[in-house]
Coordinates of C-alpha atoms (C1' of nucleotides) in Angstrom, one line a residue:
Chain A
M24 CA -13.6 8.4 27.4
L25 CA -14.7 9.2 30.9
D26 CA -12.4 10.9 33.4
I27 CA -11.0 8.1 35.6
K28 CA -10.9 10.6 38.4
L29 CA -14.7 11.0 38.2
I30 CA -15.1 7.2 38.2
R31 CA -12.8 6.9 41.2
S32 CA -14.3 9.7 43.2
N33 CA -17.9 9.1 42.4
P34 CA -18.5 5.6 41.2
D35 CA -22.1 5.4 42.3
F36 CA -23.0 8.5 40.3
V37 CA -21.3 7.1 37.2
K38 CA -23.0 3.7 37.6
E39 CA -26.4 5.3 38.1
R40 CA -26.1 7.5 35.0
L41 CA -24.8 4.7 32.8
S42 CA -27.5 2.3 33.9
T43 CA -30.0 4.5 32.2
R44 CA -28.3 3.3 29.0
D45 CA -27.8 -0.3 30.0
K46 CA -27.7 -2.0 33.3
A47 CA -24.6 -4.0 32.3
Y48 CA -22.3 -1.0 32.8
S49 CA -22.3 -1.2 36.5
K50 CA -20.1 -4.3 36.5
M51 CA -17.7 -2.7 34.0
I52 CA -17.2 0.2 36.3
D53 CA -16.2 -2.1 39.1
E54 CA -13.7 -3.9 36.8
I55 CA -12.3 -0.5 35.9
L56 CA -11.9 0.5 39.5
A57 CA -10.2 -2.8 40.4
A58 CA -7.8 -2.4 37.4
D59 CA -7.1 1.2 38.4
E60 CA -6.3 0.2 42.0
E61 CA -3.9 -2.5 40.7
R62 CA -2.4 -0.1 38.2
R63 CA -1.7 2.7 40.7
G64 CA -0.1 0.3 43.2
L65 CA 2.3 -0.9 40.5
I66 CA 3.1 2.7 39.5
R67 CA 3.9 3.7 43.0
E68 CA 6.2 0.7 43.5
L69 CA 7.9 1.3 40.2
E70 CA 8.4 5.0 40.7
D71 CA 10.1 4.4 44.1
L72 CA 12.4 1.9 42.5
K73 CA 13.2 4.2 39.6
A74 CA 13.9 7.1 41.9
E75 CA 16.3 5.0 43.9
K76 CA 17.9 3.7 40.7
N77 CA 18.4 7.2 39.3
R78 CA 19.9 8.3 42.6
I79 CA 22.5 5.5 42.6
S80 CA 23.3 6.0 38.9
K81 CA 24.2 9.6 39.5
Q82 CA 26.4 8.5 42.3
I83 CA 28.2 6.1 40.0
G84 CA 29.1 8.9 37.7
I85 CA 30.5 10.8 40.6
L86 CA 32.4 7.8 42.0
F87 CA 34.1 7.1 38.6
R88 CA 35.2 10.7 38.4
E89 CA 36.7 10.5 41.8
G90 CA 38.4 7.3 40.9
K91 CA 36.6 5.2 43.4
K92 CA 36.3 2.2 41.1
E93 CA 35.4 -0.5 43.6
E94 CA 32.6 1.5 45.2
A95 CA 31.3 2.2 41.7
E96 CA 31.3 -1.4 40.8
K97 CA 29.4 -2.3 43.9
A98 CA 26.8 0.4 43.1
K99 CA 26.5 -1.1 39.6
E100 CA 25.5 -4.5 41.2
E101 CA 22.9 -2.7 43.2
V102 CA 21.4 -1.1 40.1
H103 CA 21.4 -4.4 38.3
A104 CA 19.2 -5.9 41.0
K105 CA 16.8 -2.9 40.8
N106 CA 16.6 -3.2 37.0
K107 CA 15.6 -6.8 37.2
K108 CA 12.8 -5.9 39.6
I109 CA 11.8 -2.9 37.4
D110 CA 11.6 -5.0 34.3
Q111 CA 9.4 -7.5 35.9
L112 CA 7.0 -4.8 37.4
E113 CA 6.9 -3.0 34.1
K114 CA 5.7 -6.1 32.3
E115 CA 3.0 -6.5 34.9
L116 CA 2.0 -2.8 34.6
K117 CA 1.9 -3.0 30.8
D118 CA -0.6 -5.9 31.0
V119 CA -2.8 -4.1 33.6
E120 CA -2.7 -0.9 31.7
K121 CA -3.8 -2.6 28.5
R122 CA -6.8 -4.1 30.2
F123 CA -7.5 -0.8 32.0
N124 CA -7.4 1.3 28.8
Y125 CA -9.5 -1.1 26.9
L126 CA -12.1 -1.1 29.6
L127 CA -12.0 2.7 29.9
L128 CA -12.3 3.1 26.1
S129 CA -15.3 0.8 26.1
V130 CA -17.5 2.8 28.4
P131 CA -19.9 5.1 26.7
N132 CA -20.5 8.7 27.6
I133 CA -22.7 9.8 30.5
P134 CA -26.1 11.1 29.3
H135 CA -26.8 14.7 30.2
P136 CA -29.3 15.0 33.0
S137 CA -31.9 16.6 30.7
V138 CA -32.0 13.5 28.4
P139 CA -35.2 11.5 28.8
V140 CA -34.7 8.0 30.3
G141 CA -35.9 5.3 28.1
E142 CA -35.0 1.9 26.6
D143 CA -35.1 2.4 22.9
E144 CA -36.2 4.6 20.1
E145 CA -39.8 4.1 21.1
E146 CA -39.2 6.4 24.0
N147 CA -37.6 9.2 22.1
V148 CA -39.3 12.5 22.6
E149 CA -40.7 14.6 19.8
I150 CA -39.5 18.2 20.3
R151 CA -41.1 20.0 17.4
K152 CA -42.5 19.6 13.9
W153 CA -42.1 21.7 10.8
G154 CA -44.2 21.7 7.7
E155 CA -47.2 19.7 6.8
P156 CA -46.9 16.3 5.0
R157 CA -48.4 16.8 1.5
K158 CA -51.8 15.2 0.7
F159 CA -51.4 13.3 -2.5
D160 CA -54.3 12.8 -4.9
F161 CA -52.6 9.7 -6.1
E162 CA -50.8 6.8 -4.4
P163 CA -47.2 8.1 -3.8
L164 CA -44.5 5.8 -5.0
P165 CA -41.4 4.9 -3.2
H166 CA -38.3 6.6 -4.5
W167 CA -36.8 3.4 -5.9
E168 CA -39.8 3.0 -8.2
I169 CA -39.6 6.6 -9.3
G170 CA -35.9 6.3 -9.9
E171 CA -36.0 3.1 -11.8
K172 CA -38.8 4.2 -14.0
M173 CA -37.0 7.4 -14.8
G174 CA -33.8 5.4 -15.4
I175 CA -31.8 7.5 -12.9
L176 CA -31.3 5.0 -10.1
D177 CA -29.8 1.6 -10.9
F178 CA -29.7 -0.9 -8.1
E179 CA -28.9 -3.9 -10.3
R180 CA -25.7 -2.4 -11.7
G181 CA -24.8 -1.1 -8.3
A182 CA -25.0 -4.7 -7.0
K183 CA -23.0 -5.9 -10.1
L184 CA -20.2 -3.5 -9.3
S185 CA -20.1 -3.7 -5.5
G186 CA -22.8 -5.9 -4.1
S187 CA -26.0 -5.1 -2.2
R188 CA -26.5 -1.6 -0.7
F189 CA -24.6 0.0 -3.5
T190 CA -26.3 2.1 -6.1
V191 CA -25.5 3.7 -9.4
M192 CA -27.1 7.1 -10.2
Y193 CA -27.5 8.6 -13.6
G194 CA -28.4 12.0 -15.0
Y195 CA -30.9 13.8 -12.9
A196 CA -30.3 11.9 -9.7
A197 CA -26.5 12.3 -9.9
K198 CA -27.0 16.0 -10.7
I199 CA -29.3 16.7 -7.8
E200 CA -27.0 14.8 -5.5
R201 CA -24.2 17.2 -6.5
A202 CA -26.6 20.2 -6.3
L203 CA -27.6 19.3 -2.8
I204 CA -23.9 19.1 -1.7
N205 CA -23.2 22.5 -3.1
F206 CA -26.4 24.0 -1.7
M207 CA -25.7 22.6 1.8
L208 CA -22.0 23.7 1.8
D209 CA -22.9 27.2 0.6
L210 CA -25.6 27.6 3.3
H211 CA -23.3 26.5 6.1
T212 CA -20.3 28.5 5.0
K213 CA -22.2 31.7 4.0
E214 CA -25.0 31.8 6.5
H215 CA -23.7 29.8 9.5
G216 CA -20.0 30.7 9.7
Y217 CA -18.5 27.3 9.0
T218 CA -15.2 26.8 7.4
E219 CA -15.3 24.4 4.5
V220 CA -12.9 21.6 4.8
W221 CA -11.8 18.8 2.5
T222 CA -10.3 15.8 4.3
P223 CA -8.9 12.3 3.6
V224 CA -11.5 9.6 3.8
L225 CA -8.9 7.0 4.8
V226 CA -7.7 7.4 8.3
K227 CA -5.5 5.8 10.9
P228 CA -6.9 3.7 13.8
E229 CA -6.0 6.2 16.4
V230 CA -8.1 8.7 14.7
L231 CA -11.1 6.4 15.0
K232 CA -10.2 5.8 18.6
G233 CA -10.4 9.6 19.1
T234 CA -14.0 9.9 18.0
G235 CA -15.1 6.6 19.6
Q236 CA -15.5 4.2 16.7
L237 CA -12.6 2.1 17.9
P238 CA -11.9 -0.2 19.7
K239 CA -15.5 -1.2 20.2
F240 CA -17.1 -0.9 16.8
E241 CA -14.6 -2.3 14.4
E242 CA -17.1 -4.5 12.7
D243 CA -19.0 -1.4 11.4
L244 CA -16.0 -0.1 9.6
Y245 CA -14.3 -0.9 6.3
K246 CA -10.6 -1.6 6.7
V247 CA -8.0 -1.4 3.9
C248 CA -6.4 -4.8 3.7
D249 CA -2.8 -3.9 2.9
E250 CA -2.4 -1.0 5.2
D251 CA -3.5 0.1 8.7
L252 CA -6.2 2.4 7.4
Y253 CA -10.0 2.6 7.6
L254 CA -12.6 4.3 5.5
I255 CA -14.4 6.9 7.5
P256 CA -18.0 6.2 8.4
T257 CA -18.6 10.0 8.7
A258 CA -16.6 13.2 8.3
E259 CA -17.1 13.7 12.0
V260 CA -14.1 11.5 12.3
S261 CA -11.7 13.5 10.3
L262 CA -13.0 16.9 11.3
T263 CA -13.0 16.3 15.0
N264 CA -9.5 14.8 14.9
L265 CA -8.1 17.8 13.0
H266 CA -7.0 19.2 16.3
A267 CA -6.1 15.9 18.1
N268 CA -3.1 16.3 20.4
E269 CA -3.3 20.0 20.2
I270 CA -3.6 22.7 22.8
L271 CA -5.6 25.5 21.2
K272 CA -5.8 29.1 22.3
E273 CA -9.0 30.2 23.9
E274 CA -9.4 33.0 21.3
E275 CA -9.4 30.4 18.6
L276 CA -12.7 28.9 19.9
P277 CA -15.3 28.2 18.8
K278 CA -14.2 26.4 15.6
Y279 CA -16.9 25.5 13.1
Y280 CA -16.0 23.0 10.3
T281 CA -18.1 21.6 7.5
A282 CA -17.1 19.0 5.0
Y283 CA -18.7 17.0 2.2
T284 CA -17.3 13.4 2.1
P285 CA -18.5 10.1 1.1
C286 CA -19.1 7.9 4.1
F287 CA -18.6 4.1 4.4
R288 CA -20.5 1.8 6.7
R289 CA -20.6 -2.0 6.7
E290 CA -24.1 -1.9 8.3
A291 CA -23.3 -5.1 10.1
G292 CA -26.3 -6.1 12.2
S293 CA -28.9 -4.3 10.0
H294 CA -29.6 -7.3 7.7
G295 CA -33.1 -7.1 6.3
K296 CA -33.5 -3.5 7.4
D297 CA -34.4 -0.9 4.7
V298 CA -33.1 -3.2 1.9
R299 CA -34.8 -1.4 -0.9
G300 CA -33.8 2.0 -2.2
I301 CA -31.1 4.3 -1.1
L302 CA -32.0 4.9 2.5
R303 CA -29.3 2.6 3.9
Q304 CA -26.2 2.2 1.7
H305 CA -22.7 1.1 2.3
Q306 CA -21.5 4.2 0.6
F307 CA -23.3 7.5 0.9
D308 CA -22.7 11.2 0.7
K309 CA -22.9 13.5 3.7
V310 CA -22.3 17.1 4.5
E311 CA -21.1 17.1 8.1
L312 CA -21.0 19.9 10.7
V313 CA -18.5 19.8 13.5
K314 CA -18.0 22.4 16.3
I315 CA -15.1 22.6 18.8
V316 CA -16.1 24.9 21.6
R317 CA -15.5 25.9 25.2
P318 CA -17.3 23.6 27.7
E319 CA -19.5 26.4 29.0
D320 CA -20.9 27.0 25.5
S321 CA -21.5 23.5 24.3
Y322 CA -25.2 23.2 25.0
I323 CA -26.1 26.6 23.5
E324 CA -24.0 25.5 20.5
L325 CA -26.0 22.2 20.3
E326 CA -29.3 24.0 20.0
K327 CA -27.8 26.3 17.3
L328 CA -26.4 23.2 15.5
V329 CA -29.8 21.6 15.2
K330 CA -31.3 24.8 13.9
E331 CA -28.6 25.0 11.3
A332 CA -29.3 21.5 10.0
E333 CA -33.1 22.2 10.1
K334 CA -32.5 25.2 8.0
V335 CA -31.5 22.9 5.1
L336 CA -34.9 21.2 5.2
Q337 CA -36.8 24.4 5.6
L338 CA -35.2 25.9 2.5
L339 CA -35.9 22.7 0.6
E340 CA -39.5 22.8 2.0
L341 CA -39.4 19.3 3.2
P342 CA -41.5 18.5 6.3
Y343 CA -39.6 17.2 9.3
R344 CA -39.7 16.7 13.0
V345 CA -37.0 16.9 15.7
V346 CA -36.8 14.2 18.3
E347 CA -34.6 14.0 21.3
L348 CA -33.1 10.6 21.8
C349 CA -33.7 8.8 25.1
T350 CA -30.9 7.4 27.1
G351 CA -31.3 3.9 25.6
D352 CA -31.0 5.1 22.0
L353 CA -28.1 7.5 22.6
G354 CA -25.0 6.8 20.6
F355 CA -21.8 5.7 22.3
S356 CA -20.0 9.1 22.4
A357 CA -23.0 11.4 22.9
S358 CA -24.2 13.1 26.0
K359 CA -27.2 14.4 24.3
T360 CA -28.6 14.0 20.8
Y361 CA -31.3 15.5 18.6
D362 CA -32.3 13.6 15.5
I363 CA -34.0 15.3 12.6
E364 CA -36.4 13.1 10.8
V365 CA -37.7 13.9 7.3
W366 CA -41.1 12.9 6.1
V367 CA -41.1 9.9 3.7
P368 CA -44.4 9.7 1.9
S369 CA -44.1 6.1 0.7
Q370 CA -43.5 4.9 4.3
N371 CA -46.0 7.3 5.8
R372 CA -43.5 8.2 8.5
Y373 CA -40.6 10.3 9.5
R374 CA -37.1 8.9 8.9
E375 CA -33.7 10.1 10.3
I376 CA -31.8 12.5 8.1
S377 CA -29.6 14.1 10.6
S378 CA -28.2 13.4 14.0
C379 CA -26.8 16.2 16.1
S380 CA -24.8 15.5 19.3
N381 CA -22.9 17.1 22.0
T382 CA -20.2 14.7 23.1
E383 CA -19.0 17.2 25.8
D384 CA -15.3 16.2 26.6
F385 CA -15.8 12.5 25.8
Q386 CA -14.0 12.7 22.4
A387 CA -11.8 15.6 23.4
R388 CA -10.4 13.4 26.2
R389 CA -9.8 10.5 23.8
A390 CA -8.3 12.7 21.0
K391 CA -6.5 15.0 23.5
I392 CA -8.0 18.2 22.2
R393 CA -7.4 20.9 24.7
Y394 CA -7.3 24.7 25.0
K395 CA -5.5 27.0 27.4
D396 CA -8.0 29.1 29.3
K397 CA -7.5 32.6 30.7
D398 CA -5.8 31.3 33.8
G399 CA -3.3 29.4 31.7
K400 CA -4.8 26.0 32.6
N401 CA -5.2 23.3 29.9
R402 CA -8.8 22.1 29.7
F403 CA -10.5 19.7 27.4
V404 CA -12.7 21.3 24.7
H405 CA -16.3 20.1 24.0
T406 CA -17.0 18.7 20.6
L407 CA -20.2 18.6 18.7
N408 CA -21.2 17.0 15.4
G409 CA -24.3 16.9 13.2
S410 CA -25.3 15.9 9.7
G411 CA -26.1 18.9 7.7
L412 CA -27.5 16.7 6.0
A413 CA -27.2 13.1 4.8
V414 CA -27.3 13.8 1.0
G415 CA -28.7 10.5 -0.3
R416 CA -31.5 10.6 2.1
T417 CA -32.2 14.2 1.1
L418 CA -32.4 13.2 -2.5
L419 CA -34.8 10.4 -1.6
A420 CA -36.9 12.8 0.3
V421 CA -37.0 15.3 -2.6
M422 CA -37.9 12.5 -5.0
E423 CA -40.8 11.3 -2.9
N424 CA -42.2 14.6 -1.5
Y425 CA -42.0 16.4 -4.9
Q426 CA -43.3 13.5 -7.0
R427 CA -45.9 14.1 -9.7
K428 CA -48.7 11.9 -10.9
D429 CA -46.9 11.4 -14.2
G430 CA -44.2 9.5 -12.4
G431 CA -41.7 12.3 -12.4
F432 CA -40.8 14.8 -9.7
D433 CA -40.1 18.5 -9.3
V434 CA -37.0 20.2 -8.1
P435 CA -37.1 22.4 -5.0
E436 CA -36.9 26.1 -5.8
V437 CA -33.6 26.7 -3.9
L438 CA -31.9 23.9 -5.9
K439 CA -32.7 25.3 -9.3
K440 CA -29.8 27.6 -9.5
Y441 CA -27.5 24.7 -8.7
M442 CA -28.8 22.6 -11.6
Chain B
rG26 C1' 9.9 2.8 -5.6
rG27 C1' 15.5 4.6 -5.7
rA28 C1' 19.5 8.2 -3.7
rG29 C1' 20.5 11.9 -0.1
rA30 C1' 19.2 15.3 4.2
rG31 C1' 16.5 15.9 8.5
rG32 C1' 12.7 15.2 12.7
rU33 C1' 14.6 18.7 19.9
rG34 C1' 9.8 23.1 24.0
rG35 C1' 4.2 27.9 21.1
rC36 C1' 8.1 29.0 17.0
rC37 C1' 13.4 29.2 15.4
rG38 C1' 17.7 26.7 16.9
rA39 C1' 22.3 24.5 20.0
rG40 C1' 23.4 20.0 22.3
rC41 C1' 30.3 16.3 24.8
rG42 C1' 26.9 9.0 27.0
rG43 C1' 26.3 11.3 33.5
rU44 C1' 25.9 17.9 36.3
rC45 C1' 20.0 18.2 30.0
rG46 C1' 13.5 18.9 30.6
rA47 C1' 17.3 20.5 27.7
rA48 C1' 22.0 26.7 25.8
rG49 C1' 20.6 30.9 22.9
rG50 C1' 16.9 33.7 20.3
rC51 C1' 11.8 34.9 19.1
rG52 C1' 7.0 35.0 21.1
rG53 C1' 3.8 35.0 25.7
rC54 C1' 3.1 36.6 30.9
rU55 C1' 4.6 39.6 35.4
rC56 C1' 7.1 43.7 37.3
rC57 C1' 10.4 48.2 36.9
rC58 C1' 11.3 52.6 34.1
rU59 C1' 8.5 56.0 30.9
rG60 C1' 3.1 61.8 30.5
rC61 C1' 1.2 58.1 26.2
rU62 C1' 3.5 54.9 22.7
rA63 C1' 8.1 52.9 21.3
rA64 C1' 12.7 51.5 23.2
rG65 C1' 15.2 49.7 27.7
rG66 C1' 15.9 46.6 32.3
rA67 C1' 14.5 42.4 35.8
rG68 C1' 12.0 38.0 36.3
rU69 C1' 9.0 34.1 34.5
rU70 C1' 7.1 30.7 30.8
rG71 C1' 6.3 22.6 28.2
rA72 C1' 3.1 18.2 28.9
rG73 C1' 1.3 13.8 31.2
rC74 C1' 1.1 10.6 35.3
rG75 C1' 1.7 9.0 40.6
rG76 C1' 1.9 10.7 45.7
rG77 C1' 1.7 14.4 49.6
rU78 C1' -0.8 18.5 51.1
rU79 C1' -5.2 19.9 50.0
rU80 C1' -8.7 21.6 47.0
rU81 C1' -8.3 25.7 42.9
rC82 C1' -1.4 27.6 46.3
rC83 C1' 2.4 24.6 46.7
rC84 C1' 5.9 20.3 47.6
rC85 C1' 8.1 15.4 46.2
rG86 C1' 8.8 11.7 42.6
rC87 C1' 8.3 9.2 37.6
rU88 C1' 7.9 9.7 32.3
rC89 C1' 8.3 12.4 27.7
rC90 C1' 13.8 15.4 22.7
rG91 C1' 9.1 11.6 15.7
rA92 C1' 7.5 6.1 17.3
rG93 C1' 9.0 1.3 19.0
rG94 C1' 13.0 -1.9 20.4
rG95 C1' 18.3 -2.6 21.9
rU96 C1' 23.4 -1.5 24.2
rU97 C1' 24.9 0.7 29.2
rC98 C1' 25.1 1.4 36.1
rA99 C1' 23.5 5.8 33.0
rA100 C1' 20.8 7.6 26.2
rA101 C1' 18.3 13.8 23.2
rU102 C1' 23.4 11.9 22.5
rC103 C1' 25.5 5.0 20.4
rC104 C1' 22.9 0.6 17.5
rC105 C1' 18.4 -1.5 14.9
rU106 C1' 13.3 -1.2 12.9
rC107 C1' 9.4 1.8 11.5
rC108 C1' 6.8 6.5 10.5
rC109 C1' 6.9 11.4 8.7
rU110 C1' 9.1 15.9 6.2
rC111 C1' 12.4 18.1 2.6
rU112 C1' 15.6 17.7 -2.1
rC113 C1' 16.8 14.9 -6.6
rC114 C1' 15.3 10.7 -9.8
rG115 C1' 11.5 7.2 -11.4
rC116 C1' 6.2 6.3 -11.8
rC117 C1' 1.4 8.3 -11.9
rA118 C1' -4.5 10.9 -11.6

RNA sequence: GGAGAGGUGGCCGAGCGGUCGAAGGCGGCUCCCUGCUAAGGAGUUGAGCGGGUUUUCCCCGCUCCGAGGGUUCAAAUCCCUCCCUCUCCGCCA
């Protein structure tokens, strides 16, 4: 959520920055300003009325004590009239505020000035590459063929149980999945200073509002039908909201959290995309990294975060590249995002395996995560999140990059002690 | 799921329908005292919003005592609904 005071005081700046994402936001800012104007007018009127009412009410107490019954009764009449007006204005205010809040919650974050301007992923900028894609002396197979031949990936039974984009893994695949999770968590907790967290995967709507999935992206989420709970699309949701509605002490910052959780996404709107294999599933495992930091540290922390995620691929010896997302490809809550893309031999291209973002105070404002600074002032923290990494996609990358001519594949050295 | 108890400021804990944003204690901060430390003394210390003034100083107002409704001129205080925590029972991985 953007600061309404920023929108109010500098609408042209906000419009200009948001138009790098999509031109349509200009109109939305105007609507917000209009609603804000209306809202504040009502508040002013209401507060004056309430102040007056409170004053008279206090008088009534005094009058009764002094035995001045008639005067008190007269004053009551006066308050009655005020209450009628107050009720009416409050109803109006409620409506305006509902509209205002919805609008404000529907505006995406402002891209950082360093973010390249562009329309879509075509204009993302490659920052660096690591490793050399392997030259095969045979035609590399896609992971689904390797998996089916080995009998460790079962798409048919996945579909039988749950429908398309659900997979069953047996033996080796299941075991590597588990090994990868342990390997990643160990790396981040032992080498990078993260605290391992285990969280619920069903959360309340306000939690999803905090990180920006609601109210705008409800169709991407799975909702439980008998209760007001949603399955998390990423552990970023539960980790970031750990400190919702809290005022932290400055000394407590930064906080580094990592968690393994399954993630659930409806993948509405991606029909026909990546339908084969385990690249895009409704349920997948991910080890997530979340940082809660002081505003002045957040961009240094973002660079560190990307390196920490990259480290996983380096140790697994999987070739990858880092790209910076352009304004048009930036996620809703992000100010700046680096994607890490791993080499996928069967597709002869790099595919996203991690996304690392600084949301600045966008989520902090929504979730009300603050800290008390040295002067005793409450300020919003900055929050960051990144995949460290998407586990299923890592498994797929291992299977394809480490495949052998005989149809099997090798296990990366660092994983062997986890097997 | 059943029975009972309870949800008040960073924490603990009082609270009669008006004088309660809330006693008291702890903690924090500032100052005094002290050679240092400890002890002692004085003061101060919630959040959000709107407005004024203007900027990082303050002033005025509104709202907030789990959440949402209701009664009343007036609710932390009375009533209803919901949520959560604790104890006991039941059920269960």
